[in-house]
CSV table of C-alpha atoms in Angstrom, one decimal:
chain,number,residue,atom,x,y,z
K,1,UNK,CA,-5.6,8.1,-17.3
K,2,UNK,CA,-8.3,5.9,-18.8
K,3,UNK,CA,-6.9,2.6,-20.2
K,4,UNK,CA,-9.4,0.7,-22.2
K,5,UNK,CA,-9.7,-3.1,-22.4
K,6,UNK,CA,-8.0,-3.0,-25.7
K,7,UNK,CA,-5.1,-1.0,-24.2
K,8,UNK,CA,-5.0,-3.4,-21.3
K,9,UNK,CA,-4.0,-6.1,-23.7
K,10,UNK,CA,-7.1,-7.5,-25.4
K,11,UNK,CA,-5.1,-7.1,-28.6
K,12,UNK,CA,-1.4,-7.0,-29.1
K,13,UNK,CA,0.0,-3.5,-29.6
K,14,UNK,CA,2.1,-3.0,-32.7
K,15,UNK,CA,5.7,-3.8,-31.9
K,16,UNK,CA,4.9,-5.7,-28.7
K,17,UNK,CA,5.2,-9.2,-29.9
K,18,UNK,CA,6.6,-11.8,-27.5
K,19,UNK,CA,10.3,-11.2,-26.9
K,20,UNK,CA,11.5,-14.6,-25.6
K,21,UNK,CA,10.2,-18.1,-26.3
K,22,UNK,CA,11.9,-19.3,-23.1
K,23,UNK,CA,9.5,-17.3,-20.8
K,24,UNK,CA,6.6,-19.1,-19.2
K,25,UNK,CA,3.6,-19.1,-21.5
K,26,UNK,CA,0.0,-19.2,-20.5
K,27,UNK,CA,-1.9,-22.2,-21.9
K,28,UNK,CA,-4.7,-19.8,-23.1
K,29,UNK,CA,-4.9,-16.1,-24.1
K,30,UNK,CA,-3.3,-13.8,-21.5
K,31,UNK,CA,-5.6,-12.0,-19.1
K,32,UNK,CA,-3.5,-10.7,-16.3
K,33,UNK,CA,-0.6,-8.2,-16.4
K,34,UNK,CA,1.7,-11.1,-15.2
K,35,UNK,CA,0.5,-13.3,-18.1
K,36,UNK,CA,1.1,-10.6,-20.7
K,37,UNK,CA,4.5,-9.9,-19.3
K,38,UNK,CA,5.4,-13.6,-19.4
K,39,UNK,CA,4.3,-13.7,-23.0
K,40,UNK,CA,6.7,-10.8,-23.8
K,41,UNK,CA,3.8,-8.5,-24.4
K,42,UNK,CA,3.9,-4.9,-23.1
K,43,UNK,CA,0.6,-3.4,-22.0
K,44,UNK,CA,-0.3,0.2,-21.7
K,45,UNK,CA,-0.3,-0.2,-17.9
K,46,UNK,CA,3.3,-1.3,-18.0
K,47,UNK,CA,4.2,1.7,-20.2
K,48,UNK,CA,2.5,4.0,-17.8
K,49,UNK,CA,4.4,2.5,-14.9
K,50,UNK,CA,7.7,2.7,-16.8
K,51,UNK,CA,7.1,6.4,-17.6
K,52,UNK,CA,6.2,7.3,-14.0
K,53,UNK,CA,9.2,5.4,-12.6
K,54,UNK,CA,11.7,6.7,-15.1
K,55,UNK,CA,12.5,3.1,-16.0
K,56,UNK,CA,12.8,1.2,-19.3
K,57,UNK,CA,9.6,-0.6,-20.0
K,58,UNK,CA,11.5,-3.9,-20.4
K,59,UNK,CA,12.7,-3.5,-16.8
K,60,UNK,CA,9.1,-3.3,-15.8
K,61,UNK,CA,7.9,-6.2,-18.0
K,62,UNK,CA,10.7,-8.6,-16.7
K,63,UNK,CA,9.8,-8.0,-13.1
K,64,UNK,CA,6.1,-8.2,-13.6
K,65,UNK,CA,6.7,-11.6,-15.4
K,66,UNK,CA,8.5,-13.1,-12.4
K,67,UNK,CA,6.5,-11.4,-9.7
K,68,UNK,CA,9.0,-8.9,-8.3
K,69,UNK,CA,6.7,-6.1,-9.5
K,70,UNK,CA,2.9,-6.1,-9.3
K,71,UNK,CA,0.6,-3.7,-11.1
K,72,UNK,CA,-2.7,-3.9,-9.2
K,73,UNK,CA,-5.2,-3.0,-12.0
K,74,UNK,CA,-8.6,-4.7,-12.1
K,75,UNK,CA,-9.8,-4.7,-15.7
K,76,UNK,CA,-13.1,-3.1,-14.5
K,77,UNK,CA,-11.2,-0.2,-12.8
K,78,UNK,CA,-8.9,0.3,-15.8
K,79,UNK,CA,-12.0,0.9,-17.9
K,80,UNK,CA,-13.2,3.5,-15.4
K,81,UNK,CA,-10.0,5.5,-15.3
K,82,UNK,CA,-7.5,3.8,-13.0
K,83,UNK,CA,-4.0,5.3,-13.3
K,84,UNK,CA,-1.8,2.2,-13.1
K,85,UNK,CA,0.9,2.1,-10.5
K,86,UNK,CA,3.7,-0.5,-10.0
K,87,UNK,CA,4.7,-1.9,-6.6
K,88,UNK,CA,7.9,-3.7,-6.2
K,89,UNK,CA,11.6,-4.0,-6.8
K,90,UNK,CA,13.4,-1.0,-8.2
K,91,UNK,CA,10.3,1.3,-8.0
K,92,UNK,CA,9.5,4.2,-5.7
K,93,UNK,CA,7.9,3.2,-2.4
K,94,UNK,CA,4.1,3.5,-2.6
K,95,UNK,CA,1.8,4.8,0.2
K,96,UNK,CA,-1.7,3.6,1.1
K,97,UNK,CA,-4.5,5.4,2.9
K,98,UNK,CA,-7.0,3.4,4.9
K,99,UNK,CA,-10.6,4.8,5.2
K,100,UNK,CA,-14.1,3.5,5.2
K,101,UNK,CA,-17.5,3.6,6.9
K,102,UNK,CA,-17.5,2.5,10.6
K,103,UNK,CA,-20.5,1.2,12.5
K,104,UNK,CA,-19.8,3.7,15.3
K,105,UNK,CA,-19.2,6.6,12.9
K,106,UNK,CA,-21.1,6.0,9.7
K,107,UNK,CA,-20.4,9.3,8.0
K,108,UNK,CA,-20.0,8.8,4.3
K,109,UNK,CA,-19.4,12.6,3.7
K,110,UNK,CA,-16.4,12.5,6.1
K,111,UNK,CA,-15.0,9.4,4.3
K,112,UNK,CA,-15.3,11.3,1.0
K,113,UNK,CA,-13.3,14.2,2.5
K,114,UNK,CA,-10.6,11.7,3.3
K,115,UNK,CA,-10.7,10.4,-0.3
K,116,UNK,CA,-10.1,14.0,-1.5
K,117,UNK,CA,-7.2,14.4,0.9
K,118,UNK,CA,-5.6,11.1,-0.3
K,119,UNK,CA,-5.9,12.2,-3.9
K,120,UNK,CA,-4.7,15.7,-3.4
K,121,UNK,CA,-1.7,14.8,-1.2
K,122,UNK,CA,0.1,12.1,-3.1
K,123,UNK,CA,-1.4,8.8,-1.9
K,124,UNK,CA,-0.9,5.9,-4.4
K,125,UNK,CA,-3.8,3.7,-3.1
K,126,UNK,CA,-6.9,3.7,-1.0
K,127,UNK,CA,-8.1,0.7,1.1
K,128,UNK,CA,-11.8,0.8,1.7
K,129,UNK,CA,-12.1,-0.9,5.1
K,130,UNK,CA,-15.9,-0.2,5.4
K,131,UNK,CA,-17.4,-2.7,7.8
K,132,UNK,CA,-20.9,-1.4,8.6
K,133,UNK,CA,-24.1,-2.3,6.7
K,134,UNK,CA,-24.3,-2.4,2.9
K,135,UNK,CA,-20.9,-1.1,1.8
K,136,UNK,CA,-21.2,-1.9,-1.9
K,137,UNK,CA,-22.5,1.6,-2.9
K,138,UNK,CA,-19.6,3.4,-1.3
K,139,UNK,CA,-17.1,0.9,-2.8
K,140,UNK,CA,-18.6,1.2,-6.3
K,141,UNK,CA,-18.6,5.0,-6.2
K,142,UNK,CA,-15.0,5.0,-5.0
K,143,UNK,CA,-13.9,2.8,-7.9
K,144,UNK,CA,-15.8,4.9,-10.4
K,145,UNK,CA,-14.4,8.2,-9.1
K,146,UNK,CA,-10.8,7.7,-8.0
K,147,UNK,CA,-7.9,7.0,-10.3
K,148,UNK,CA,-6.0,5.6,-7.4
K,149,UNK,CA,-5.7,1.8,-7.0
K,150,UNK,CA,-8.3,0.5,-4.5
K,151,UNK,CA,-8.0,-2.4,-2.1
K,152,UNK,CA,-10.5,-4.1,0.2
K,153,UNK,CA,-10.7,-6.8,2.8
K,154,UNK,CA,-13.6,-9.1,1.9
K,155,UNK,CA,-13.6,-10.7,5.3
K,156,UNK,CA,-14.6,-7.3,6.9
K,157,UNK,CA,-17.5,-7.0,4.6
K,158,UNK,CA,-18.8,-10.6,4.8
K,159,UNK,CA,-21.0,-10.3,7.9
K,160,UNK,CA,-22.7,-7.0,6.9
K,161,UNK,CA,-23.0,-7.9,3.2
K,162,UNK,CA,-24.5,-11.4,3.8
K,163,UNK,CA,-26.4,-10.4,7.0
K,164,UNK,CA,-25.2,-13.6,8.8
K,165,UNK,CA,-23.5,-14.2,12.1
K,166,UNK,CA,-19.8,-15.0,11.8
K,167,UNK,CA,-20.2,-18.7,12.8
K,168,UNK,CA,-22.9,-19.2,10.1
K,169,UNK,CA,-20.7,-18.1,7.3
K,170,UNK,CA,-19.7,-20.8,4.8
K,171,UNK,CA,-16.9,-21.1,2.4
K,172,UNK,CA,-19.4,-20.4,-0.4
K,173,UNK,CA,-20.4,-17.2,1.4
K,174,UNK,CA,-16.8,-15.9,1.6
K,175,UNK,CA,-16.1,-16.7,-2.0
K,176,UNK,CA,-19.3,-14.9,-3.0
K,177,UNK,CA,-18.0,-11.8,-1.3
K,178,UNK,CA,-14.6,-12.1,-3.0
K,179,UNK,CA,-16.3,-12.3,-6.4
K,180,UNK,CA,-18.5,-9.3,-5.6
K,181,UNK,CA,-15.5,-7.2,-4.8
K,182,UNK,CA,-13.7,-8.3,-7.9
K,183,UNK,CA,-16.7,-7.6,-10.1
K,184,UNK,CA,-17.0,-4.2,-8.5
K,185,UNK,CA,-13.5,-3.3,-9.7
K,186,UNK,CA,-11.3,-3.7,-6.6
K,187,UNK,CA,-7.6,-3.8,-7.7
K,188,UNK,CA,-6.1,-5.7,-4.7
K,189,UNK,CA,-7.8,-7.9,-2.2
K,190,UNK,CA,-6.4,-8.7,1.2
K,191,UNK,CA,-7.0,-12.4,1.6
K,192,UNK,CA,-6.1,-13.9,5.0
K,193,UNK,CA,-5.2,-17.4,3.6
K,194,UNK,CA,-2.1,-18.0,5.6
K,195,UNK,CA,-3.7,-18.6,9.0
K,196,UNK,CA,-4.4,-22.3,8.5
K,197,UNK,CA,-4.8,-25.1,11.1
K,198,UNK,CA,-1.0,-25.5,11.3
K,199,UNK,CA,-0.4,-21.9,12.1
K,200,UNK,CA,-3.2,-21.9,14.6
K,201,UNK,CA,-1.7,-24.9,16.3
K,202,UNK,CA,1.7,-23.1,16.5
K,203,UNK,CA,-0.1,-20.0,18.0
K,204,UNK,CA,-1.7,-22.2,20.7
K,205,UNK,CA,1.5,-24.0,21.6
K,206,UNK,CA,3.7,-21.0,21.8
K,207,UNK,CA,1.4,-18.3,23.0
K,208,UNK,CA,1.7,-14.5,22.6
K,209,UNK,CA,1.4,-11.4,24.7
K,210,UNK,CA,-1.1,-9.7,22.3
K,211,UNK,CA,-2.5,-12.8,20.7
K,212,UNK,CA,-4.0,-12.0,17.2
K,213,UNK,CA,-4.5,-8.3,16.4
K,214,UNK,CA,-5.4,-8.5,12.8
K,215,UNK,CA,-9.2,-7.9,12.4
K,216,UNK,CA,-9.5,-10.3,9.5
K,217,UNK,CA,-7.2,-12.8,11.2
K,218,UNK,CA,-9.1,-12.7,14.4
K,219,UNK,CA,-12.4,-13.3,12.7
K,220,UNK,CA,-11.1,-16.3,10.8
K,221,UNK,CA,-9.5,-17.7,14.0
K,222,UNK,CA,-12.8,-17.4,15.8
K,223,UNK,CA,-14.6,-19.0,12.9
K,224,UNK,CA,-12.1,-21.9,12.8
K,225,UNK,CA,-12.2,-22.5,16.5
K,226,UNK,CA,-16.0,-22.5,16.7
K,227,UNK,CA,-16.6,-24.7,13.5
K,228,UNK,CA,-13.5,-26.9,13.8
K,229,UNK,CA,-13.0,-26.4,10.1
K,230,UNK,CA,-10.0,-25.3,8.0
K,231,UNK,CA,-9.8,-21.6,6.9
K,232,UNK,CA,-11.9,-21.5,3.7
K,233,UNK,CA,-9.5,-19.0,2.1
K,234,UNK,CA,-6.7,-21.5,2.5
K,235,UNK,CA,-8.8,-24.7,1.8
K,236,UNK,CA,-10.3,-23.2,-1.4
K,237,UNK,CA,-7.4,-21.0,-2.4
K,238,UNK,CA,-7.5,-22.3,-6.0
K,239,UNK,CA,-11.1,-21.0,-6.3
K,240,UNK,CA,-10.0,-17.6,-5.0
K,241,UNK,CA,-7.3,-17.5,-7.6
K,242,UNK,CA,-9.8,-18.3,-10.4
K,243,UNK,CA,-11.8,-15.2,-9.4
K,244,UNK,CA,-8.7,-13.0,-9.1
K,245,UNK,CA,-7.4,-14.2,-12.5
K,246,UNK,CA,-10.7,-13.5,-14.2
K,247,UNK,CA,-10.5,-9.8,-13.3
K,248,UNK,CA,-6.7,-9.4,-12.9
K,249,UNK,CA,-7.1,-8.7,-9.2
K,250,UNK,CA,-3.8,-8.7,-7.2
K,251,UNK,CA,-3.9,-10.8,-4.1
K,252,UNK,CA,-2.5,-9.1,-1.0
K,253,UNK,CA,-1.7,-12.0,1.2
K,254,UNK,CA,-2.9,-10.8,4.7
K,255,UNK,CA,-0.7,-11.0,7.7
K,256,UNK,CA,-3.2,-12.4,10.2
K,257,UNK,CA,-0.5,-13.0,12.8
K,258,UNK,CA,1.4,-9.8,12.5
K,259,UNK,CA,2.8,-8.7,15.9
K,260,UNK,CA,0.7,-6.3,17.8
K,261,UNK,CA,3.5,-5.4,20.2
K,262,UNK,CA,7.2,-5.5,20.3
K,263,UNK,CA,7.2,-8.6,22.5
K,264,UNK,CA,5.5,-10.7,19.8
K,265,UNK,CA,7.7,-9.6,16.8
K,266,UNK,CA,9.4,-12.4,14.9
K,267,UNK,CA,7.9,-15.1,17.1
K,268,UNK,CA,7.0,-18.6,16.1
K,269,UNK,CA,3.5,-17.7,15.1
K,270,UNK,CA,4.5,-14.8,12.8
K,271,UNK,CA,7.2,-16.9,11.2
K,272,UNK,CA,4.9,-19.9,10.7
K,273,UNK,CA,2.4,-17.8,8.8
K,274,UNK,CA,5.2,-16.2,6.7
K,275,UNK,CA,6.3,-19.7,5.6
K,276,UNK,CA,2.7,-20.4,4.5
K,277,UNK,CA,2.5,-17.1,2.7
K,278,UNK,CA,5.6,-18.0,0.7
K,279,UNK,CA,3.9,-21.2,-0.4
K,280,UNK,CA,0.7,-19.4,-1.4
K,281,UNK,CA,2.7,-16.9,-3.4
K,282,UNK,CA,4.0,-19.6,-5.6
K,283,UNK,CA,0.6,-21.1,-6.1
K,284,UNK,CA,-0.8,-17.7,-7.1
K,285,UNK,CA,2.0,-17.1,-9.6
K,286,UNK,CA,1.5,-20.5,-11.1
K,287,UNK,CA,-2.1,-19.4,-11.8
K,288,UNK,CA,-0.9,-16.1,-13.4
K,289,UNK,CA,-2.2,-14.0,-10.5
K,290,UNK,CA,-0.2,-11.1,-9.1
K,291,UNK,CA,0.8,-11.1,-5.4
K,292,UNK,CA,1.8,-8.7,-2.7
K,293,UNK,CA,2.6,-10.0,0.8
K,294,UNK,CA,1.6,-8.0,3.9
K,295,UNK,CA,3.9,-7.7,7.0
K,296,UNK,CA,4.2,-6.2,10.5
K,297,UNK,CA,3.1,-4.7,12.7
K,298,UNK,CA,5.1,-3.6,15.8
K,299,UNK,CA,8.9,-4.3,15.8
K,300,UNK,CA,12.0,-2.9,17.4
K,301,UNK,CA,14.2,-0.8,15.1
K,302,UNK,CA,17.1,-3.3,15.3
K,303,UNK,CA,14.9,-6.2,14.0
K,304,UNK,CA,13.3,-4.5,11.0
K,305,UNK,CA,15.9,-4.8,8.3
K,306,UNK,CA,16.5,-8.5,9.0
K,307,UNK,CA,12.8,-9.2,9.0
K,308,UNK,CA,12.3,-7.6,5.6
K,309,UNK,CA,15.2,-9.6,4.1
K,310,UNK,CA,13.7,-12.8,5.6
K,311,UNK,CA,10.3,-12.1,4.3
K,312,UNK,CA,11.7,-11.4,0.8
K,313,UNK,CA,13.6,-14.7,0.9
K,314,UNK,CA,10.6,-16.8,2.1
K,315,UNK,CA,8.2,-15.1,-0.3
K,316,UNK,CA,10.4,-15.2,-3.3
K,317,UNK,CA,10.9,-11.4,-3.6
K,318,UNK,CA,7.2,-10.7,-4.0
K,319,UNK,CA,6.4,-7.0,-3.3
K,320,UNK,CA,6.2,-6.4,0.5
K,321,UNK,CA,3.4,-4.3,2.0
K,322,UNK,CA,4.0,-3.2,5.6
K,323,UNK,CA,2.0,-1.4,8.3
K,324,UNK,CA,4.7,0.7,9.9
K,325,UNK,CA,6.1,-1.2,11.6
K,326,UNK,CA,5.6,0.8,14.8
K,327,UNK,CA,9.0,0.9,16.6
K,328,UNK,CA,7.6,1.2,20.1
K,329,UNK,CA,4.3,0.5,21.8
K,330,UNK,CA,4.0,3.7,23.9
K,331,UNK,CA,3.6,6.4,21.2
K,332,UNK,CA,-0.2,6.5,21.5
K,333,UNK,CA,-1.5,9.6,19.9
K,334,UNK,CA,1.6,10.0,17.9
K,335,UNK,CA,1.7,6.6,16.2
K,336,UNK,CA,2.0,8.3,12.8
K,337,UNK,CA,5.6,9.1,14.0
K,338,UNK,CA,6.4,5.7,15.4
K,339,UNK,CA,5.2,4.1,12.2
K,340,UNK,CA,7.0,6.6,9.9
K,341,UNK,CA,10.3,5.7,11.7
K,342,UNK,CA,9.7,2.0,11.1
K,343,UNK,CA,8.4,2.6,7.6
K,344,UNK,CA,11.6,4.5,6.5
K,345,UNK,CA,13.8,1.7,7.8
K,346,UNK,CA,11.7,-1.1,6.3
K,347,UNK,CA,11.4,0.5,2.9
K,348,UNK,CA,15.1,1.3,2.8
K,349,UNK,CA,15.7,-2.4,3.6
K,350,UNK,CA,13.5,-3.5,0.7
K,351,UNK,CA,9.8,-3.1,1.6
K,352,UNK,CA,7.8,-1.7,-1.4
K,353,UNK,CA,4.5,-0.4,-0.1
K,354,UNK,CA,3.7,1.4,3.2
K,355,UNK,CA,0.3,1.5,4.7
K,356,UNK,CA,-0.1,4.8,6.6
K,357,UNK,CA,-0.8,5.0,10.3
K,358,UNK,CA,-2.5,8.1,11.7
K,359,UNK,CA,-2.3,9.7,15.2
K,360,UNK,CA,-5.7,8.0,15.9
K,361,UNK,CA,-4.2,4.5,15.7
K,362,UNK,CA,-5.3,2.4,18.7
K,363,UNK,CA,-7.6,5.2,19.8
K,364,UNK,CA,-10.5,6.0,17.4
K,365,UNK,CA,-11.6,6.3,13.8
K,366,UNK,CA,-9.3,8.9,12.3
K,367,UNK,CA,-10.8,12.2,11.1
K,368,UNK,CA,-9.8,14.1,8.0
K,369,UNK,CA,-6.9,15.9,9.9
K,370,UNK,CA,-5.6,12.6,11.1
K,371,UNK,CA,-5.6,11.3,7.6
K,372,UNK,CA,-3.5,14.2,6.4
K,373,UNK,CA,-1.0,13.9,9.2
K,374,UNK,CA,-0.7,10.1,8.7
K,375,UNK,CA,-0.4,10.4,4.9
K,376,UNK,CA,2.3,13.1,5.0
K,377,UNK,CA,4.3,11.3,7.7
K,378,UNK,CA,4.2,8.1,5.7
K,379,UNK,CA,5.2,9.9,2.4
K,380,UNK,CA,8.2,11.4,4.2
K,381,UNK,CA,9.2,7.9,5.3
K,382,UNK,CA,8.7,6.6,1.7
K,383,UNK,CA,10.7,9.5,0.2
K,384,UNK,CA,13.5,9.1,2.7
K,385,UNK,CA,13.7,5.4,1.8
K,386,UNK,CA,13.7,6.1,-1.9
K,387,UNK,CA,16.7,8.3,-1.5
K,388,UNK,CA,18.5,5.6,0.4
K,389,UNK,CA,17.5,3.0,-2.3
K,390,UNK,CA,18.7,5.2,-5.2
K,391,UNK,CA,15.3,5.2,-6.9
K,392,UNK,CA,15.5,7.2,-10.1
K,393,UNK,CA,14.5,10.9,-9.6
K,394,UNK,CA,14.1,10.5,-5.8
K,395,UNK,CA,16.5,13.4,-5.0
K,396,UNK,CA,15.1,15.8,-7.7
K,397,UNK,CA,12.6,17.6,-5.4
K,398,UNK,CA,15.2,17.9,-2.6
K,399,UNK,CA,17.6,19.5,-5.1
K,400,UNK,CA,14.9,22.0,-6.1
K,401,UNK,CA,14.2,22.7,-2.5
K,402,UNK,CA,17.8,23.4,-1.7
K,403,UNK,CA,18.2,25.7,-4.7
K,404,UNK,CA,15.1,27.6,-3.7
K,405,UNK,CA,16.3,27.9,-0.1
K,406,UNK,CA,19.7,29.2,-1.2
K,407,UNK,CA,18.0,32.0,-3.1
K,408,UNK,CA,15.4,32.5,-0.3
K,409,UNK,CA,12.8,32.0,-3.0
K,410,UNK,CA,9.8,31.1,-1.0
K,411,UNK,CA,7.5,30.7,-4.0
K,412,UNK,CA,9.8,28.1,-5.5
K,413,UNK,CA,9.9,26.2,-2.2
K,414,UNK,CA,6.2,25.4,-2.0
K,415,UNK,CA,6.0,23.2,-5.1
K,416,UNK,CA,9.0,21.2,-3.9
K,417,UNK,CA,7.4,20.4,-0.5
K,418,UNK,CA,5.5,17.2,0.2
K,419,UNK,CA,2.7,19.3,1.8
K,420,UNK,CA,2.9,22.7,0.1
K,421,UNK,CA,-0.4,24.1,1.6
K,422,UNK,CA,0.8,23.5,5.2
K,423,UNK,CA,4.3,24.8,4.6
K,424,UNK,CA,2.9,28.1,3.0
K,425,UNK,CA,0.3,28.5,5.7
K,426,UNK,CA,2.8,28.2,8.6
K,427,UNK,CA,5.2,30.7,6.9
K,428,UNK,CA,2.5,33.2,6.2
K,429,UNK,CA,1.0,33.0,9.7
K,430,UNK,CA,4.2,34.4,11.2
K,431,UNK,CA,5.5,37.2,8.9
K,432,UNK,CA,9.1,38.4,9.4
K,433,UNK,CA,10.1,42.0,9.7
K,434,UNK,CA,12.9,41.5,7.3
K,435,UNK,CA,11.8,40.8,3.8
K,436,UNK,CA,12.8,37.4,2.5
K,437,UNK,CA,13.5,35.8,5.9
K,438,UNK,CA,11.3,34.0,8.4
K,439,UNK,CA,10.8,34.7,12.1
K,440,UNK,CA,13.2,32.0,13.2
K,441,UNK,CA,16.3,34.1,12.4
K,442,UNK,CA,15.1,37.3,10.8
K,443,UNK,CA,18.1,39.5,9.9
K,444,UNK,CA,20.5,36.8,11.3
K,445,UNK,CA,19.4,34.3,8.7
K,446,UNK,CA,22.5,32.4,7.8
K,447,UNK,CA,21.5,32.0,4.1
K,448,UNK,CA,20.8,35.8,3.8
K,449,UNK,CA,24.2,36.7,5.5
K,450,UNK,CA,26.3,34.4,3.2
K,451,UNK,CA,24.4,35.6,0.1
K,452,UNK,CA,25.2,39.2,1.0
K,453,UNK,CA,28.8,38.5,1.6
K,454,UNK,CA,29.1,36.7,-1.7
K,455,UNK,CA,27.3,39.5,-3.5
K,456,UNK,CA,29.5,42.1,-1.9
K,457,UNK,CA,26.6,43.9,-0.3
K,458,UNK,CA,26.4,45.3,3.3
K,459,UNK,CA,25.6,42.9,6.1
K,460,UNK,CA,23.0,45.0,7.9
K,461,UNK,CA,23.1,43.5,11.4
K,462,UNK,CA,22.6,45.7,14.5
K,463,UNK,CA,21.2,45.4,18.0
K,464,UNK,CA,17.7,46.5,17.0
């Protein structure tokens, strides 16, 4: 879907005049999806989201206006073919795939294979976490070629892009990188603005088992400790907002102090940062900038639901974007499973956006197979949560699968599966002797037996 600047809202579509004079009004012409929604004006992006989510467009507009739904849609990417997606309250749970060029494995061709897997297997977003050398060419190509929303972490890119040591970076340098990513068309930027001097002091006073495990958070912590200065993203947050407003970039407020192990979950440091993120959320909304808030991390199962509810309360029901959480620390090599368990619980409790975790987490850069495994595991978690949340249409594919299984109609099963190619390949690799069955049960297939009874045909079971 290619939504032009005019469709994005440069002119008011017929019949989309402001609906309520009591809603907040921008002092100037609307630029962002939030500002159009507050002015009562429905954009093509809002209509696209409403159609996809089987929701009335007014349902979408109202929640975009008050921040409960974000539509990350940079005006540059919209012009290049972005298919707008909504993240937030009452919508299906979205799934993100991380990829990007690493200094140790700088293989652009492999990253493009991962992009193809993401697009072909139901991802909603791609985060380009490239951190080696000049990353702009890959980022620009990605935005030009993918209809999925794209996110980045400017802090990762700053050292390579500016060719400066960490301690020599200035606030001007970091804002320059933010602007570059916005100009390139990035739809959401992870900005680690919550780790300010107050949060750092809490961290030092209370301590943690795993300290700070966020890459962006650790870089900023190191910079602050060496320079003695305040976090530039916090100190100059209003300037960050001006850049994001200009291009309608959604700010994803980074969780610098997310727990890296079960022991650190819900500690003073994480909570202190979450309070700061709630304050920053309000400031962004006051500037007409859309917000998502990032969350944990590692967390025991019995803590997840309460944490989601607390985050939603402290951050004013802004969309919540979580990494897992991983429900144990010992699932190394299988962390796509530990994260999917936590993801299903967190999304069913109200989280809106799941960042996938692959089997390679904590071990190495994931390869293409890892990306597929992580994506499907996370999509299963998101789908299970959508069923629990009563998202419109969430059960439709499950009903189609059940009908196809009842009829032993294998060809009808594949389109209902989250990963049709893998399902078909596994079935065809082990052909059954009895037509219509699989090698698990063969002639003793329960579905086949009951079908034959109900049809009045012979049950052909014997000892052979």
